[in-house]
Amino acid sequence: MKIAKNTVVTVNYKLSDAQNNLIEDGRQPMVYLHGGYENTLPKIEEELDGKETGYASTIQIEPEDAFGDYDASLVKVEPRNRLPEPLEVGMQFEGMPDGDEGEEEAMIFTVTEIADDKVVLDGNHPLAGMALRFELEVVDVRAATDEEIAHEHVHGAHGHHHGEEDDGDEGDEFRSHPIH
Ligand SMILES: [Zn+2]
């Protein structure tokens, strides 16, 4: 079966940066609904469209087609007492960008530094500003169910499970873009 709109694609992947430093070894395959549902990066869909099981390729995606350029204005220093304890570098919080041009969307902030009574919060996506190199191998293609098409995401193994807590797997970052 060829990859086309409303097929569910299972892809083994390895994600590196442009210098070939491994970012993710893709222990779990990425499973997404193909056809512009923003389940994965558009450049990945473009690369795989019309391909079949067994197709393998390596593509490099520039920041503007991935998670955007790094925006230094999204880095904030907050008093530590405004944040919950215990606090660790790498923890993430959802918050509103205070006073930013009427932007309504909540942002994910990552704690990047803790010093005495101050905390540095970075609102950039962890992969912002990076060119991403994906090694891709298509391992399965199937027709999506009507329900999956209606929900605009994959159900079942590795897909979306209704009523379950997010498992916090970092590998989900580019499978569900934007983060929600
Ligand atoms: Zn659903």
Coordinates of N, CA, C and O and ligand atoms in Angstrom, one line a residue:
M1 N 0.8 -1.2 0.0 CA 0.0 0.0 0.0 C 0.9 1.2 0.0 O 1.9 1.3 0.7
K2 N 0.5 2.2 -0.8 CA 1.3 3.4 -0.9 C 0.8 4.4 0.2 O -0.4 4.5 0.5
I3 N 1.8 5.2 0.6 CA 1.4 6.3 1.6 C 0.7 7.4 0.9 O 1.2 7.9 -0.1
A4 N -0.5 7.7 1.4 CA -1.4 8.7 0.8 C -2.2 9.3 1.9 O -2.1 8.8 3.0
K5 N -3.0 10.3 1.6 CA -3.8 10.9 2.6 C -4.7 9.8 3.2 O -5.2 8.9 2.6
N6 N -4.8 9.9 4.6 CA -5.6 9.0 5.4 C -5.1 7.6 5.4 O -5.8 6.6 5.5
T7 N -3.7 7.5 5.3 CA -3.1 6.2 5.7 C -2.4 6.4 7.0 O -2.0 7.5 7.3
V8 N -2.2 5.3 7.8 CA -1.5 5.3 9.0 C -0.1 4.8 8.7 O 0.0 3.6 8.2
V9 N 0.9 5.5 9.0 CA 2.3 5.2 8.6 C 3.1 4.9 9.9 O 3.1 5.7 10.8
T10 N 3.8 3.8 9.9 CA 4.7 3.4 11.0 C 6.1 3.6 10.4 O 6.5 2.9 9.4
V11 N 6.9 4.4 11.1 CA 8.3 4.7 10.6 C 9.3 4.5 11.7 O 9.1 5.0 12.8
N12 N 10.3 3.7 11.5 CA 11.5 3.7 12.4 C 12.3 4.9 12.0 O 12.4 5.2 10.8
Y13 N 12.8 5.5 13.0 CA 13.6 6.7 12.8 C 14.7 6.9 13.7 O 14.7 6.3 14.8
K14 N 15.7 7.6 13.3 CA 16.8 8.1 14.1 C 16.9 9.6 13.9 O 16.9 10.0 12.7
L15 N 17.0 10.3 15.0 CA 17.0 11.8 14.8 C 18.4 12.3 15.3 O 18.8 12.0 16.4
S16 N 19.1 13.0 14.4 CA 20.4 13.6 14.8 C 20.3 15.1 14.4 O 19.4 15.5 13.7
D17 N 21.3 15.8 14.9 CA 21.4 17.2 14.4 C 22.3 17.2 13.2 O 22.7 16.2 12.7
A18 N 22.5 18.4 12.6 CA 23.2 18.5 11.4 C 24.7 18.0 11.5 O 25.3 17.8 10.5
Q19 N 25.2 18.0 12.7 CA 26.6 17.5 12.9 C 26.6 16.0 13.3 O 27.6 15.5 13.7
N20 N 25.4 15.4 13.1 CA 25.3 13.9 13.3 C 25.4 13.5 14.8 O 25.7 12.4 15.1
N21 N 25.2 14.5 15.7 CA 25.0 14.1 17.1 C 23.6 13.6 17.3 O 22.6 14.2 17.0
L22 N 23.6 12.4 17.9 CA 22.3 11.7 18.1 C 21.4 12.5 19.1 O 21.9 12.8 20.1
I23 N 20.2 12.7 18.7 CA 19.2 13.4 19.6 C 18.3 12.3 20.1 O 17.9 12.3 21.3
E24 N 17.8 11.4 19.2 CA 16.9 10.4 19.6 C 17.1 9.2 18.8 O 17.2 9.2 17.6
D25 N 17.2 8.0 19.5 CA 17.4 6.8 18.7 C 16.1 6.1 18.3 O 16.2 5.1 17.6
G26 N 15.0 6.7 18.6 CA 13.7 6.2 18.1 C 13.5 4.7 18.5 O 13.2 3.9 17.7
R27 N 13.7 4.5 19.8 CA 13.4 3.1 20.3 C 12.0 2.7 20.0 O 11.7 1.5 19.7
Q28 N 11.1 3.6 20.0 CA 9.7 3.3 19.5 C 9.5 4.0 18.2 O 9.9 5.1 18.0
P29 N 8.9 3.3 17.3 CA 8.6 3.9 16.0 C 7.7 5.0 16.1 O 6.9 5.1 17.0
M30 N 7.7 5.9 15.1 CA 6.7 7.0 15.0 C 5.6 6.5 14.2 O 5.8 5.8 13.2
V31 N 4.4 6.7 14.7 CA 3.2 6.2 14.0 C 2.3 7.5 13.8 O 1.9 8.1 14.8
Y32 N 2.0 7.8 12.6 CA 1.2 9.0 12.4 C 0.2 8.9 11.3 O 0.3 8.0 10.4
L33 N -0.8 9.8 11.3 CA -1.8 9.8 10.3 C -1.4 10.8 9.2 O -1.1 11.9 9.5
H34 N -1.2 10.2 8.0 CA -0.7 11.0 6.9 C -1.7 11.8 6.2 O -2.9 11.4 6.1
G35 N -1.4 13.0 5.8 CA -2.3 13.8 5.0 C -2.5 15.2 5.5 O -3.6 15.8 5.4
G36 N -1.5 15.8 6.1 CA -1.6 17.2 6.5 C -2.4 17.4 7.8 O -2.9 18.5 8.0
Y37 N -2.4 16.4 8.7 CA -3.0 16.6 10.0 C -2.1 17.1 11.1 O -2.5 17.1 12.3
E38 N -0.9 17.5 10.7 CA 0.1 18.0 11.7 C 0.4 17.0 12.7 O 0.6 17.3 13.9
N39 N 0.3 15.7 12.4 CA 0.8 14.7 13.3 C 2.3 14.5 13.3 O 2.9 14.0 14.2
T40 N 2.9 15.0 12.2 CA 4.4 15.0 12.2 C 4.8 16.2 11.3 O 3.9 17.0 10.9
L41 N 6.1 16.4 11.1 CA 6.5 17.5 10.4 C 6.1 17.4 8.9 O 6.3 16.4 8.3
P42 N 5.7 18.5 8.3 CA 5.3 18.5 6.9 C 6.4 18.0 6.0 O 6.1 17.3 5.0
K43 N 7.6 18.3 6.3 CA 8.7 17.8 5.4 C 8.9 16.3 5.5 O 9.3 15.7 4.5
I44 N 8.5 15.7 6.6 CA 8.5 14.2 6.7 C 7.4 13.6 5.8 O 7.6 12.7 5.0
E45 N 6.2 14.2 5.9 CA 5.1 13.8 5.0 C 5.5 13.9 3.5 O 5.2 13.0 2.7
E46 N 6.1 15.0 3.2 CA 6.5 15.3 1.8 C 7.4 14.2 1.3 O 7.3 13.7 0.2
E47 N 8.4 13.8 2.2 CA 9.4 12.8 1.8 C 8.7 11.5 1.6 O 9.1 10.7 0.7
L48 N 7.7 11.1 2.4 CA 7.2 9.8 2.4 C 6.0 9.6 1.5 O 5.6 8.5 1.2
D49 N 5.4 10.7 1.1 CA 4.2 10.6 0.3 C 4.4 9.7 -1.0 O 5.4 9.9 -1.7
G50 N 3.5 8.8 -1.2 CA 3.6 7.9 -2.4 C 4.6 6.7 -2.2 O 4.7 5.9 -3.1
K51 N 5.3 6.7 -1.0 CA 6.2 5.6 -0.8 C 5.5 4.4 -0.2 O 4.4 4.5 0.2
E52 N 6.3 3.3 -0.1 CA 5.7 2.0 0.5 C 6.6 1.5 1.6 O 7.7 1.9 1.8
T53 N 6.1 0.4 2.3 CA 6.9 -0.3 3.3 C 8.2 -0.7 2.7 O 8.3 -1.1 1.6
G54 N 9.3 -0.4 3.5 CA 10.6 -0.8 3.0 C 11.4 0.4 2.5 O 12.6 0.4 2.5
Y55 N 10.7 1.5 2.2 CA 11.3 2.7 1.8 C 12.2 3.3 2.9 O 11.7 3.5 4.0
A56 N 13.4 3.7 2.6 CA 14.3 4.2 3.6 C 15.0 5.5 3.0 O 15.3 5.5 1.8
S57 N 15.2 6.5 3.8 CA 15.9 7.7 3.4 C 16.3 8.5 4.5 O 15.9 8.3 5.7
T58 N 17.2 9.4 4.3 CA 17.7 10.3 5.3 C 17.4 11.7 4.8 O 17.8 12.1 3.6
I59 N 16.8 12.5 5.6 CA 16.5 13.9 5.2 C 16.9 14.9 6.2 O 17.0 14.5 7.4
Q60 N 17.3 16.1 5.8 CA 17.7 17.1 6.7 C 16.6 18.2 6.6 O 16.3 18.7 5.5
I61 N 16.1 18.6 7.8 CA 15.1 19.6 7.8 C 15.7 20.9 8.6 O 16.2 20.8 9.7
E62 N 15.6 22.0 7.9 CA 16.1 23.2 8.5 C 15.2 23.8 9.6 O 14.0 23.4 9.6
P63 N 15.7 24.6 10.5 CA 14.9 25.0 11.6 C 13.5 25.7 11.2 O 12.5 25.4 11.9
E64 N 13.5 26.4 10.1 CA 12.3 27.1 9.7 C 11.2 26.1 9.3 O 10.0 26.4 9.3
D65 N 11.6 24.9 8.9 CA 10.6 23.8 8.6 C 10.4 22.8 9.8 O 9.7 21.9 9.6
A66 N 11.1 23.1 10.9 CA 11.0 22.2 12.0 C 10.4 23.0 13.2 O 9.2 23.3 13.2
F67 N 11.2 23.4 14.1 CA 10.7 24.1 15.3 C 11.1 25.6 15.4 O 11.0 26.1 16.5
G68 N 11.4 26.1 14.3 CA 11.7 27.6 14.2 C 13.0 28.0 14.7 O 13.8 27.1 15.3
D69 N 13.3 29.2 14.6 CA 14.6 29.8 15.1 C 14.6 29.9 16.6 O 13.5 30.1 17.1
Y70 N 15.7 29.9 17.2 CA 15.8 30.2 18.6 C 15.5 31.6 18.9 O 16.1 32.5 18.3
D71 N 14.6 31.9 19.8 CA 14.1 33.2 20.1 C 14.6 33.6 21.5 O 14.0 33.2 22.5
A72 N 15.6 34.4 21.6 CA 16.2 34.8 22.9 C 15.2 35.5 23.8 O 15.3 35.5 25.0
S73 N 14.2 36.1 23.2 CA 13.2 36.9 24.0 C 12.3 35.9 24.8 O 11.5 36.4 25.6
L74 N 12.4 34.6 24.5 CA 11.5 33.7 25.2 C 12.2 33.1 26.5 O 11.7 32.3 27.1
V75 N 13.4 33.6 26.7 CA 14.1 33.2 27.9 C 13.8 34.2 29.0 O 14.0 35.4 28.8
K76 N 13.4 33.7 30.2 CA 12.9 34.6 31.3 C 13.7 34.2 32.5 O 13.9 33.0 32.8
V77 N 14.0 35.2 33.4 CA 14.5 34.9 34.7 C 13.4 35.2 35.7 O 12.8 36.3 35.7
E78 N 13.1 34.2 36.5 CA 12.0 34.4 37.5 C 12.6 34.2 38.9 O 13.5 33.4 39.1
P79 N 12.0 34.8 39.9 CA 12.4 34.5 41.3 C 12.0 33.1 41.6 O 10.9 32.6 41.2
R80 N 12.9 32.4 42.3 CA 12.7 31.0 42.5 C 11.4 30.7 43.3 O 10.7 29.7 43.1
N81 N 11.0 31.7 44.2 CA 9.8 31.4 45.0 C 8.5 31.5 44.2 O 7.5 31.2 44.8
R82 N 8.6 31.9 43.0 CA 7.4 31.8 42.1 C 7.2 30.4 41.5 O 6.2 30.2 40.9
L83 N 8.1 29.5 41.7 CA 8.0 28.2 41.1 C 7.9 27.1 42.2 O 8.4 27.3 43.3
P84 N 7.3 26.0 41.9 CA 7.1 24.9 42.9 C 8.4 24.2 43.2 O 9.4 24.3 42.5
E85 N 8.4 23.6 44.4 CA 9.6 22.8 44.8 C 9.1 21.3 44.8 O 7.9 21.1 45.0
P86 N 10.0 20.4 44.6 CA 11.4 20.6 44.3 C 11.6 21.0 42.8 O 10.7 20.7 42.0
L87 N 12.6 21.6 42.5 CA 12.9 22.2 41.2 C 14.1 21.6 40.6 O 15.2 21.5 41.3
E88 N 14.1 21.2 39.4 CA 15.3 20.6 38.7 C 15.5 21.1 37.3 O 14.5 21.4 36.7
V89 N 16.7 21.3 36.9 CA 17.0 21.6 35.5 C 16.3 20.6 34.6 O 16.5 19.4 34.9
G90 N 15.7 21.0 33.6 CA 15.0 20.1 32.6 C 13.5 19.9 32.9 O 12.8 19.4 32.0
M91 N 13.0 20.4 34.1 CA 11.6 20.4 34.3 C 10.9 21.3 33.4 O 11.4 22.3 33.0
Q92 N 9.6 21.0 33.1 CA 8.9 21.8 32.2 C 7.6 22.3 32.8 O 7.0 21.6 33.6
F93 N 7.2 23.5 32.5 CA 6.0 24.1 33.0 C 5.2 24.7 31.8 O 5.8 25.2 30.9
E94 N 3.9 24.6 32.0 CA 3.1 25.3 31.0 C 2.7 26.7 31.6 O 2.4 26.8 32.8
G95 N 2.8 27.7 30.8 CA 2.5 29.0 31.3 C 2.2 30.0 30.2 O 2.3 29.7 29.0
M96 N 1.7 31.1 30.6 CA 1.4 32.1 29.6 C 2.5 33.1 29.5 O 3.1 33.5 30.5
P97 N 2.9 33.4 28.3 CA 4.0 34.4 28.1 C 3.4 35.7 28.6 O 2.5 36.3 28.0
D98 N 3.9 36.2 29.7 CA 3.3 37.4 30.3 C 3.6 38.7 29.5 O 4.7 39.0 29.1
G99 N 2.5 39.4 29.2 CA 2.6 40.6 28.5 C 3.0 40.6 27.0 O 3.3 41.6 26.4
D100 N 3.0 39.4 26.5 CA 3.4 39.3 25.1 C 2.2 39.6 24.1 O 1.1 39.1 24.4
E101 N 2.5 40.3 23.1 CA 1.6 40.8 22.1 C 0.2 40.0 22.0 O -0.1 39.6 20.9
G102 N -0.5 39.9 23.1 CA -1.8 39.3 23.1 C -1.8 37.9 22.6 O -2.8 37.4 22.1
E103 N -0.7 37.2 22.7 CA -0.7 35.8 22.3 C -1.4 35.0 23.3 O -1.1 35.0 24.5
E104 N -2.4 34.2 22.8 CA -3.3 33.5 23.7 C -2.7 32.1 24.1 O -3.1 31.6 25.1
E105 N -1.9 31.5 23.2 CA -1.5 30.1 23.4 C -0.6 30.0 24.6 O 0.4 30.7 24.7
A106 N -0.8 29.0 25.4 CA 0.1 28.6 26.5 C 1.4 28.1 26.0 O 1.4 27.4 25.0
M107 N 2.5 28.4 26.6 CA 3.7 27.9 26.2 C 4.3 27.0 27.2 O 4.0 27.0 28.3
I108 N 5.2 26.1 26.7 CA 6.0 25.2 27.6 C 7.3 25.9 27.9 O 8.1 26.2 26.9
F109 N 7.6 26.0 29.1 CA 8.9 26.6 29.6 C 9.7 25.5 30.2 O 9.2 24.7 31.0
T110 N 11.0 25.5 29.8 CA 11.9 24.5 30.4 C 12.9 25.2 31.3 O 13.4 26.2 31.0
V111 N 13.1 24.6 32.5 CA 14.0 25.1 33.4 C 15.4 24.8 32.9 O 15.8 23.7 32.7
T112 N 16.2 25.9 32.6 CA 17.5 25.6 32.1 C 18.7 26.0 33.0 O 19.8 25.6 32.9
E113 N 18.3 26.7 34.1 CA 19.4 27.0 35.1 C 18.7 27.4 36.4 O 17.6 28.0 36.4
I114 N 19.3 27.0 37.5 CA 18.8 27.4 38.8 C 20.0 28.0 39.6 O 21.1 27.3 39.7
A115 N 19.9 29.2 40.0 CA 20.9 29.8 40.8 C 20.3 30.5 42.0 O 19.3 31.2 41.9
D116 N 20.8 30.2 43.2 CA 20.4 30.8 44.4 C 18.9 31.0 44.5 O 18.1 30.1 44.6
D117 N 18.5 32.3 44.2 CA 17.1 32.6 44.3 C 16.4 32.9 43.0 O 15.3 33.5 42.9
K118 N 17.1 32.6 41.9 CA 16.6 32.8 40.5 C 16.6 31.6 39.7 O 17.4 30.7 39.9
V119 N 15.6 31.6 38.8 CA 15.5 30.4 37.9 C 15.4 30.9 36.4 O 14.7 31.9 36.2
V120 N 16.1 30.3 35.5 CA 16.0 30.6 34.1 C 15.0 29.7 33.4 O 15.2 28.5 33.5
L121 N 14.0 30.3 32.8 CA 13.0 29.5 32.1 C 13.2 29.8 30.6 O 13.2 31.0 30.2
D122 N 13.2 28.8 29.8 CA 13.3 29.0 28.3 C 12.1 28.5 27.6 O 11.7 27.3 27.7
G123 N 11.4 29.4 26.9 CA 10.1 29.1 26.3 C 10.3 28.5 24.9 O 9.4 28.3 24.2
N124 N 11.6 28.4 24.4 CA 11.8 27.8 23.1 C 11.6 26.3 23.1 O 11.8 25.6 24.1
H125 N 11.1 25.8 22.0 CA 11.1 24.3 21.9 C 12.5 23.8 22.0 O 13.4 24.4 21.5
P126 N 12.7 22.6 22.7 CA 14.0 22.1 22.9 C 14.8 21.9 21.6 O 16.0 22.0 21.6
L127 N 14.1 21.8 20.5 CA 14.7 21.6 19.2 C 14.7 22.8 18.3 O 15.1 22.8 17.2
A128 N 14.3 24.0 18.9 CA 14.3 25.3 18.2 C 15.8 25.6 17.7 O 16.7 25.4 18.5
G129 N 15.9 26.2 16.6 CA 17.1 26.6 16.1 C 18.0 25.5 15.6 O 19.2 25.8 15.2
M130 N 17.6 24.3 15.5 CA 18.4 23.2 15.1 C 17.9 22.7 13.8 O 16.7 22.5 13.5
A131 N 18.9 22.3 12.9 CA 18.6 21.6 11.7 C 18.5 20.1 12.2 O 19.3 19.6 13.0
L132 N 17.5 19.4 11.7 CA 17.3 18.0 12.2 C 17.5 17.1 11.0 O 17.0 17.3 9.9
R133 N 18.2 16.0 11.3 CA 18.5 15.0 10.3 C 17.7 13.7 10.7 O 18.0 13.2 11.8
F134 N 16.8 13.3 9.9 CA 16.0 12.1 10.2 C 16.4 11.0 9.3 O 16.4 11.1 8.1
E135 N 16.8 9.8 9.9 CA 16.9 8.6 9.1 C 15.6 7.9 9.3 O 15.1 7.6 10.4
L136 N 14.9 7.7 8.2 CA 13.6 7.1 8.2 C 13.5 5.8 7.5 O 14.2 5.6 6.5
E137 N 12.7 4.9 8.0 CA 12.5 3.6 7.3 C 11.0 3.2 7.6 O 10.5 3.1 8.7
V138 N 10.3 3.2 6.5 CA 8.8 2.8 6.6 C 8.7 1.4 6.9 O 9.2 0.5 6.1
V139 N 8.0 1.0 8.0 CA 7.8 -0.4 8.3 C 6.4 -0.8 8.2 O 6.1 -2.0 8.1
D140 N 5.4 0.1 8.1 CA 4.0 -0.3 7.9 C 3.2 0.8 7.3 O 3.4 2.0 7.7
V141 N 2.3 0.5 6.4 CA 1.3 1.4 5.9 C 0.0 0.7 5.9 O -0.2 -0.4 5.4
R142 N -1.0 1.4 6.5 CA -2.4 0.8 6.5 C -3.4 1.9 6.3 O -3.1 3.1 6.5
A143 N -4.6 1.6 5.9 CA -5.7 2.6 5.8 C -6.1 3.0 7.2 O -6.2 2.2 8.1
A144 N -6.3 4.3 7.4 CA -6.9 4.8 8.6 C -8.3 4.4 8.8 O -9.0 4.2 7.8
T145 N -8.8 4.3 10.0 CA -10.2 4.0 10.2 C -11.0 5.4 10.1 O -10.4 6.4 10.2
D146 N -12.3 5.3 10.0 CA -13.1 6.5 9.9 C -12.9 7.3 11.2 O -12.9 8.5 11.2
E147 N -12.8 6.6 12.3 CA -12.7 7.3 13.6 C -11.4 8.0 13.7 O -11.3 9.2 14.2
E148 N -10.3 7.4 13.2 CA -9.0 8.1 13.2 C -9.0 9.3 12.4 O -8.5 10.4 12.7
I149 N -9.7 9.2 11.2 CA -9.7 10.4 10.3 C -10.6 11.5 11.0 O -10.2 12.6 10.9
A150 N -11.7 11.1 11.6 CA -12.5 12.1 12.3 C -11.7 12.8 13.4 O -11.9 14.0 13.7
H151 N -10.9 12.0 14.2 CA -10.1 12.5 15.3 C -8.8 13.2 14.8 O -8.2 13.8 15.6
E152 N -8.5 12.9 13.6 CA -7.2 13.5 13.1 C -6.0 13.0 13.8 O -5.0 13.7 13.9
H153 N -6.0 11.8 14.3 CA -4.8 11.1 14.9 C -5.0 9.6 14.9 O -6.1 9.1 14.8
V154 N -3.9 8.9 15.2 CA -3.9 7.5 15.2 C -4.3 6.9 16.5 O -4.0 7.5 17.5
H155 N -5.1 5.8 16.5 CA -5.5 5.1 17.7 C -4.7 3.8 17.7 O -4.2 3.4 16.7
G156 N -4.7 3.1 18.8 CA -4.1 1.8 18.9 C -2.7 1.9 19.3 O -2.2 2.9 19.8
A157 N -1.9 0.8 19.0 CA -0.5 0.7 19.4 C 0.3 1.9 19.0 O 0.3 2.3 17.8
H158 N 0.9 2.5 20.0 CA 1.8 3.7 19.8 C 1.0 4.9 19.4 O 1.6 6.0 19.3
G159 N -0.3 4.8 19.2 CA -1.1 5.9 18.8 C -1.6 6.6 20.1 O -1.1 6.5 21.2
H160 N -2.7 7.3 19.8 CA -3.4 8.1 20.9 C -4.3 7.2 21.7 O -5.1 6.5 21.1
H161 N -4.2 7.2 23.0 CA -5.1 6.4 23.8 C -6.0 7.4 24.6 O -5.5 8.2 25.4
H162 N -7.2 7.3 24.4 CA -8.1 8.2 25.1 C -8.2 7.9 26.5 O -8.3 6.7 26.9
G163 N -8.2 8.9 27.4 CA -8.4 8.7 28.8 C -7.2 8.3 29.5 O -7.2 8.0 30.7
E164 N -6.1 8.2 28.8 CA -4.8 7.9 29.5 C -4.0 9.1 29.7 O -4.0 10.0 28.9
E165 N -3.2 9.1 30.8 CA -2.3 10.2 31.0 C -1.3 10.2 29.9 O -0.9 9.2 29.4
D166 N -0.8 11.4 29.6 CA 0.3 11.5 28.7 C 1.5 10.8 29.4 O 1.8 10.9 30.6
D167 N 2.2 9.9 28.6 CA 3.3 9.1 29.3 C 4.6 9.9 29.4 O 5.6 9.4 29.9
G168 N 4.5 11.2 28.9 CA 5.7 12.0 29.0 C 6.9 11.6 28.2 O 8.0 12.1 28.4
D169 N 6.6 10.7 27.2 CA 7.7 10.3 26.4 C 8.2 11.5 25.5 O 7.5 12.0 24.7
E170 N 9.5 11.8 25.6 CA 10.0 12.9 24.9 C 9.9 12.7 23.4 O 9.9 13.6 22.6
G171 N 9.8 11.4 23.0 CA 9.8 11.1 21.6 C 8.5 11.6 20.9 O 8.4 11.6 19.7
D172 N 7.6 12.1 21.7 CA 6.3 12.6 21.1 C 6.4 14.0 20.6 O 5.5 14.4 19.9
E173 N 7.5 14.6 20.8 CA 7.7 16.0 20.5 C 7.3 16.4 19.1 O 6.6 17.3 18.8
F174 N 7.9 15.6 18.1 CA 7.6 16.0 16.8 C 6.5 15.1 16.1 O 6.1 15.3 15.0
R175 N 6.0 14.2 16.9 CA 4.9 13.4 16.4 C 3.6 14.2 16.5 O 2.7 14.0 15.8
S176 N 3.5 15.0 17.5 CA 2.3 15.8 17.7 C 2.8 17.2 17.7 O 3.2 17.8 18.7
H177 N 2.8 17.8 16.6 CA 3.2 19.2 16.5 C 2.1 20.0 16.0 O 1.5 19.7 15.0
P178 N 1.6 21.1 16.6 CA 2.2 21.6 17.8 C 1.9 20.8 19.1 O 0.9 20.0 19.1
I179 N 2.7 21.0 20.1 CA 2.4 20.2 21.4 C 1.1 20.5 21.9 O 0.6 21.7 21.9
H180 N 0.4 19.5 22.3 CA -0.9 19.8 23.0 C -1.2 18.7 24.0 O -0.5 17.7 24.1
Ligands
ZN1 ZN -9.0 9.9 19.0

